[in-house]
Amino acid sequence: MSIIEAIIFGIVQGITEFLPISSTAHIIITQMVFNYQFPGLSFEIFLHLASVLAVVIYFRRDLIEVIVGFFQYFTNKSKENRTQFFFAIYIVVATGITGVLGMLLEDSIGESLKTPAVIAVSLTITGIFLIIIERIVRYGNRKEDEMTFIDSMIVGLGQTLAVFPGISRSGATLITALFIGLNRETAVRYSFLLAIPVILGSTVLAIGDFTQGSLVADIGIVPLIIAFIVTFIFSWIGIVWLIGFLKKSKLIYFAIYCFVAAIFVYFYLSPDTIMEV
């Protein structure tokens, strides 16, 4: 992999991982544009680790707050500790639902979904729901202390839809969280913190891709380092950008982008090439 390719893949992965526009679809498109095929899943997993590192560092105070509150609740049943305790439980519940259903769907229909038609439809659906949540459904006002197990189950089911290429994981969780009435701050926090166990879990499940081949030999040590750094930087930018957009209620722009991307994928990408990627 050349340095330029490493930088481009890092930018694409970083900026699209947390925006509601599907990083999977964009990685597939980028591979096709450069006629480059990743050697297995190890490189993608490697880049995902850079993205999750950005989330961990950016939301470090929130993470510490949740973890400390979770363990303190066993000895101190204060309202704040109770809120953080159950918030941690809700993260586990949603992650568990996504993990189990995601593996079942991926094993049965995963590869068959990587077609221009499916990706285009998925991007279109994402765009439609972004418009619905932006223009039709009013933002809720429920905070963390008002969340329920049902909320976490619904968000977990929504997050599972990301198994379809073109459905954004962050977009699915964010849209679902807003749809069930959580306020923007809680929905964003929940969505981003959910990314940590989901990405780390997928990394553990795909650890075989690291051991079956040499990532360094396939990609090169310098491109790997550069891709990781670039992914981290642009993941951070994506996080800040999305939070800023949500404060201004600008999800409509992401919807328009999804529609444009869907048209491009459907009319300009070859089905045979996508299936090879």
Tab-separated table of C-alpha atoms in Angstrom:
chain	number	residue	atom	x	y	z
A	1	MET	CA	0.000	0.000	0.000
A	2	SER	CA	1.329	3.414	-0.931
A	3	ILE	CA	1.504	6.322	1.525
A	4	ILE	CA	-1.174	8.202	-0.431
A	5	GLU	CA	-3.515	5.206	-0.302
A	6	ALA	CA	-2.889	4.815	3.435
A	7	ILE	CA	-3.780	8.470	3.997
A	8	ILE	CA	-6.929	8.252	1.866
A	9	PHE	CA	-8.185	5.056	3.497
A	10	GLY	CA	-7.465	6.582	6.903
A	11	ILE	CA	-9.447	9.705	6.051
A	12	VAL	CA	-12.387	7.719	4.673
A	13	GLN	CA	-12.540	5.349	7.640
A	14	GLY	CA	-12.088	8.093	10.209
A	15	ILE	CA	-14.525	10.641	8.866
A	16	THR	CA	-17.283	8.145	8.007
A	17	GLU	CA	-17.113	5.861	11.062
A	18	PHE	CA	-19.209	8.102	13.299
A	19	LEU	CA	-21.124	10.169	10.760
A	20	PRO	CA	-24.504	8.683	9.739
A	21	ILE	CA	-23.342	7.863	6.198
A	22	SER	CA	-21.956	4.285	6.550
A	23	SER	CA	-18.214	3.713	6.752
A	24	THR	CA	-18.608	0.227	5.231
A	25	ALA	CA	-20.138	1.603	2.037
A	26	HIS	CA	-17.445	4.250	1.737
A	27	ILE	CA	-14.593	1.811	2.301
A	28	ILE	CA	-16.023	-0.438	-0.440
A	29	ILE	CA	-16.365	2.528	-2.803
A	30	THR	CA	-12.814	3.707	-2.044
A	31	GLN	CA	-11.363	0.252	-2.691
A	32	MET	CA	-13.111	0.182	-6.046
A	33	VAL	CA	-11.960	3.660	-7.040
A	34	PHE	CA	-8.332	2.724	-6.343
A	35	ASN	CA	-8.749	-0.859	-7.589
A	36	TYR	CA	-7.329	-2.042	-4.280
A	37	GLN	CA	-8.447	-5.076	-2.312
A	38	PHE	CA	-7.635	-5.458	1.387
A	39	PRO	CA	-5.872	-8.711	2.334
A	40	GLY	CA	-8.658	-10.071	4.532
A	41	LEU	CA	-10.353	-8.028	7.256
A	42	SER	CA	-7.295	-7.307	9.387
A	43	PHE	CA	-6.586	-3.870	7.900
A	44	GLU	CA	-10.179	-2.716	8.370
A	45	ILE	CA	-10.126	-3.989	11.950
A	46	PHE	CA	-6.847	-2.179	12.512
A	47	LEU	CA	-8.405	1.094	11.343
A	48	HIS	CA	-11.483	0.508	13.515
A	49	LEU	CA	-9.194	0.313	16.537
A	50	ALA	CA	-7.932	3.807	15.713
A	51	SER	CA	-11.535	5.019	15.573
A	52	VAL	CA	-12.443	3.464	18.902
A	53	LEU	CA	-9.298	4.976	20.467
A	54	ALA	CA	-10.566	8.404	19.380
A	55	VAL	CA	-13.932	7.719	21.072
A	56	VAL	CA	-12.290	6.485	24.275
A	57	ILE	CA	-10.088	9.565	24.556
A	58	TYR	CA	-12.783	12.062	23.536
A	59	PHE	CA	-15.368	10.580	25.929
A	60	ARG	CA	-12.842	9.614	28.630
A	61	ARG	CA	-14.628	11.620	31.319
A	62	ASP	CA	-17.972	10.071	30.427
A	63	LEU	CA	-16.400	6.606	30.486
A	64	ILE	CA	-14.822	7.194	33.871
A	65	GLU	CA	-18.108	8.580	35.176
A	66	VAL	CA	-20.039	5.508	34.032
A	67	ILE	CA	-17.460	3.001	35.293
A	68	VAL	CA	-16.994	4.682	38.673
A	69	GLY	CA	-20.731	5.149	39.150
A	70	PHE	CA	-21.371	1.515	38.216
A	71	PHE	CA	-19.063	0.121	40.909
A	72	GLN	CA	-19.908	2.733	43.543
A	73	TYR	CA	-23.582	1.852	43.233
A	74	PHE	CA	-22.903	-1.420	45.072
A	75	THR	CA	-21.979	0.530	48.198
A	76	ASN	CA	-23.652	3.876	47.612
A	77	LYS	CA	-27.171	3.863	46.166
A	78	SER	CA	-27.205	7.577	45.335
A	79	LYS	CA	-29.309	8.843	42.436
A	80	GLU	CA	-26.218	9.681	40.378
A	81	ASN	CA	-24.631	6.277	40.937
A	82	ARG	CA	-27.918	4.584	40.111
A	83	THR	CA	-28.134	6.506	36.822
A	84	GLN	CA	-24.594	5.516	35.814
A	85	PHE	CA	-25.103	1.915	36.961
A	86	PHE	CA	-28.143	1.387	34.764
A	87	PHE	CA	-26.609	3.375	31.897
A	88	ALA	CA	-23.767	0.838	31.900
A	89	ILE	CA	-26.314	-1.998	31.964
A	90	TYR	CA	-28.140	-0.452	29.004
A	91	ILE	CA	-24.875	-0.357	27.048
A	92	VAL	CA	-24.342	-4.060	27.799
A	93	VAL	CA	-27.923	-4.959	26.829
A	94	ALA	CA	-27.789	-3.135	23.486
A	95	THR	CA	-24.339	-4.565	22.743
A	96	GLY	CA	-25.490	-8.098	23.535
A	97	ILE	CA	-28.514	-7.855	21.241
A	98	THR	CA	-26.398	-6.406	18.441
A	99	GLY	CA	-23.681	-9.016	18.907
A	100	VAL	CA	-25.952	-12.059	18.823
A	101	LEU	CA	-28.251	-10.902	16.000
A	102	GLY	CA	-25.374	-9.378	14.068
A	103	MET	CA	-23.437	-12.651	14.014
A	104	LEU	CA	-26.507	-14.618	12.960
A	105	LEU	CA	-27.281	-12.247	10.105
A	106	GLU	CA	-23.662	-11.886	9.025
A	107	ASP	CA	-23.148	-15.650	8.855
A	108	SER	CA	-26.307	-16.233	6.835
A	109	ILE	CA	-26.531	-13.286	4.451
A	110	GLY	CA	-23.438	-11.144	5.017
A	111	GLU	CA	-21.570	-11.492	1.701
A	112	SER	CA	-24.727	-11.625	-0.399
A	113	LEU	CA	-25.578	-8.079	0.685
A	114	LYS	CA	-22.510	-6.449	-0.844
A	115	THR	CA	-24.190	-5.396	-4.075
A	116	PRO	CA	-24.758	-1.902	-5.512
A	117	ALA	CA	-28.528	-2.323	-5.203
A	118	VAL	CA	-28.428	-3.250	-1.503
A	119	ILE	CA	-25.919	-0.526	-0.631
A	120	ALA	CA	-27.895	2.082	-2.588
A	121	VAL	CA	-31.183	1.082	-0.937
A	122	SER	CA	-29.569	1.075	2.503
A	123	LEU	CA	-28.115	4.547	1.980
A	124	THR	CA	-31.506	5.756	0.761
A	125	ILE	CA	-33.251	4.304	3.815
A	126	THR	CA	-30.697	6.001	6.064
A	127	GLY	CA	-31.371	9.309	4.323
A	128	ILE	CA	-35.135	8.929	4.638
A	129	PHE	CA	-34.961	8.247	8.365
A	130	LEU	CA	-32.585	11.170	8.871
A	131	ILE	CA	-35.208	13.413	7.274
A	132	ILE	CA	-37.988	11.873	9.372
A	133	ILE	CA	-36.095	12.399	12.624
A	134	GLU	CA	-35.084	15.909	11.561
A	135	ARG	CA	-38.347	17.231	10.089
A	136	ILE	CA	-41.207	15.082	11.315
A	137	VAL	CA	-40.408	13.549	14.717
A	138	ARG	CA	-39.726	16.057	17.446
A	139	TYR	CA	-36.601	15.588	19.515
A	140	GLY	CA	-37.392	14.037	22.868
A	141	ASN	CA	-36.384	15.353	26.267
A	142	ARG	CA	-35.683	12.167	28.226
A	143	LYS	CA	-32.283	11.995	29.904
A	144	GLU	CA	-30.152	9.084	31.091
A	145	ASP	CA	-31.999	8.724	34.387
A	146	GLU	CA	-35.250	8.221	32.460
A	147	MET	CA	-33.976	5.442	30.176
A	148	THR	CA	-35.408	1.929	30.440
A	149	PHE	CA	-34.445	-1.611	29.458
A	150	ILE	CA	-36.922	-1.357	26.585
A	151	ASP	CA	-34.984	1.654	25.261
A	152	SER	CA	-31.721	-0.282	25.278
A	153	MET	CA	-33.336	-3.249	23.542
A	154	ILE	CA	-34.798	-1.051	20.799
A	155	VAL	CA	-31.481	0.730	20.237
A	156	GLY	CA	-29.726	-2.649	20.165
A	157	LEU	CA	-32.133	-3.829	17.462
A	158	GLY	CA	-31.598	-0.608	15.534
A	159	GLN	CA	-27.855	-0.980	15.774
A	160	THR	CA	-28.130	-4.516	14.356
A	161	LEU	CA	-29.362	-3.044	11.057
A	162	ALA	CA	-25.782	-1.904	10.440
A	163	VAL	CA	-25.093	-5.454	9.213
A	164	PHE	CA	-26.552	-4.192	5.925
A	165	PRO	CA	-23.808	-2.378	3.949
A	166	GLY	CA	-24.968	1.220	3.608
A	167	ILE	CA	-26.689	1.348	7.000
A	168	SER	CA	-24.529	3.389	9.334
A	169	ARG	CA	-24.009	1.938	12.836
A	170	SER	CA	-23.762	5.372	14.402
A	171	GLY	CA	-26.662	6.602	12.290
A	172	ALA	CA	-28.849	3.637	13.240
A	173	THR	CA	-28.216	4.031	16.962
A	174	LEU	CA	-28.570	7.800	16.866
A	175	ILE	CA	-31.781	7.784	14.850
A	176	THR	CA	-33.281	5.035	17.026
A	177	ALA	CA	-32.306	6.806	20.257
A	178	LEU	CA	-33.822	10.082	19.068
A	179	PHE	CA	-36.917	8.298	17.737
A	180	ILE	CA	-37.710	6.733	21.140
A	181	GLY	CA	-37.565	10.140	22.798
A	182	LEU	CA	-34.070	10.553	24.227
A	183	ASN	CA	-32.743	14.093	24.076
A	184	ARG	CA	-29.863	14.878	21.735
A	185	GLU	CA	-27.162	14.906	24.408
A	186	THR	CA	-28.182	11.522	25.811
A	187	ALA	CA	-28.639	10.006	22.338
A	188	VAL	CA	-25.179	11.151	21.236
A	189	ARG	CA	-23.495	9.957	24.416
A	190	TYR	CA	-25.240	6.602	24.276
A	191	SER	CA	-24.468	6.127	20.571
A	192	PHE	CA	-20.767	6.905	20.896
A	193	LEU	CA	-20.222	4.867	24.056
A	194	LEU	CA	-21.990	1.934	22.388
A	195	ALA	CA	-19.373	2.068	19.637
A	196	ILE	CA	-16.622	1.028	22.065
A	197	PRO	CA	-17.818	-2.490	23.005
A	198	VAL	CA	-19.233	-3.122	19.518
A	199	ILE	CA	-15.975	-2.309	17.720
A	200	LEU	CA	-13.824	-4.058	20.319
A	201	GLY	CA	-16.144	-7.074	20.194
A	202	SER	CA	-15.911	-7.330	16.415
A	203	THR	CA	-12.132	-7.073	16.743
A	204	VAL	CA	-12.012	-10.012	19.151
A	205	LEU	CA	-14.309	-12.101	16.936
A	206	ALA	CA	-12.122	-11.432	13.905
A	207	ILE	CA	-8.794	-11.939	15.672
A	208	GLY	CA	-8.136	-14.878	13.366
A	209	ASP	CA	-7.578	-12.466	10.490
A	210	PHE	CA	-4.602	-11.068	12.386
A	211	THR	CA	-3.055	-14.474	13.023
A	212	GLN	CA	-3.649	-16.020	9.600
A	213	GLY	CA	-1.502	-13.505	7.755
A	214	SER	CA	1.047	-10.815	8.325
A	215	LEU	CA	-0.599	-7.413	8.312
A	216	VAL	CA	2.790	-5.707	8.275
A	217	ALA	CA	3.981	-7.789	5.327
A	218	ASP	CA	0.780	-7.192	3.358
A	219	ILE	CA	0.416	-3.457	3.981
A	220	GLY	CA	3.835	-2.250	5.169
A	221	ILE	CA	4.800	-0.818	8.556
A	222	VAL	CA	4.949	2.839	7.443
A	223	PRO	CA	1.538	2.826	5.660
A	224	LEU	CA	0.042	1.053	8.698
A	225	ILE	CA	1.303	3.693	11.111
A	226	ILE	CA	0.221	6.538	8.846
A	227	ALA	CA	-3.235	5.012	8.241
A	228	PHE	CA	-3.746	4.520	11.989
A	229	ILE	CA	-2.753	8.109	12.834
A	230	VAL	CA	-4.859	9.586	10.024
A	231	THR	CA	-7.858	7.440	11.017
A	232	PHE	CA	-7.540	8.572	14.635
A	233	ILE	CA	-7.341	12.257	13.659
A	234	PHE	CA	-10.291	12.130	11.280
A	235	SER	CA	-12.354	9.998	13.663
A	236	TRP	CA	-11.888	12.785	16.197
A	237	ILE	CA	-12.910	15.353	13.585
A	238	GLY	CA	-15.968	13.249	12.734
A	239	ILE	CA	-17.026	13.103	16.384
A	240	VAL	CA	-16.694	16.869	16.861
A	241	TRP	CA	-18.386	17.536	13.530
A	242	LEU	CA	-21.395	15.336	14.260
A	243	ILE	CA	-21.920	16.788	17.732
A	244	GLY	CA	-21.769	20.290	16.258
A	245	PHE	CA	-24.256	19.408	13.505
A	246	LEU	CA	-26.691	17.917	16.005
A	247	LYS	CA	-26.621	21.075	18.106
A	248	LYS	CA	-27.720	23.000	15.023
A	249	SER	CA	-30.202	20.333	13.843
A	250	LYS	CA	-28.460	19.767	10.522
A	251	LEU	CA	-29.092	16.053	9.944
A	252	ILE	CA	-30.829	16.995	6.693
A	253	TYR	CA	-27.426	17.563	5.060
A	254	PHE	CA	-26.352	14.015	5.852
A	255	ALA	CA	-29.626	12.792	4.335
A	256	ILE	CA	-28.935	14.645	1.081
A	257	TYR	CA	-25.434	13.193	1.000
A	258	CYS	CA	-26.815	9.667	1.468
A	259	PHE	CA	-29.163	10.141	-1.495
A	260	VAL	CA	-26.340	11.392	-3.727
A	261	ALA	CA	-24.095	8.503	-2.654
A	262	ALA	CA	-26.921	6.021	-3.299
A	263	ILE	CA	-27.355	7.306	-6.856
A	264	PHE	CA	-23.610	7.045	-7.482
A	265	VAL	CA	-23.406	3.511	-6.093
A	266	TYR	CA	-26.418	2.239	-8.016
A	267	PHE	CA	-25.560	3.698	-11.415
A	268	TYR	CA	-21.769	3.741	-11.438
A	269	LEU	CA	-20.515	0.764	-9.438
A	270	SER	CA	-20.182	-2.698	-10.908
A	271	PRO	CA	-21.873	-5.570	-9.023
A	272	ASP	CA	-19.020	-7.939	-9.901
A	273	THR	CA	-16.386	-5.574	-8.531
A	274	ILE	CA	-18.223	-5.073	-5.266
A	275	MET	CA	-18.580	-8.799	-4.708
A	276	GLU	CA	-14.831	-9.171	-5.177
A	277	VAL	CA	-13.994	-6.525	-2.579
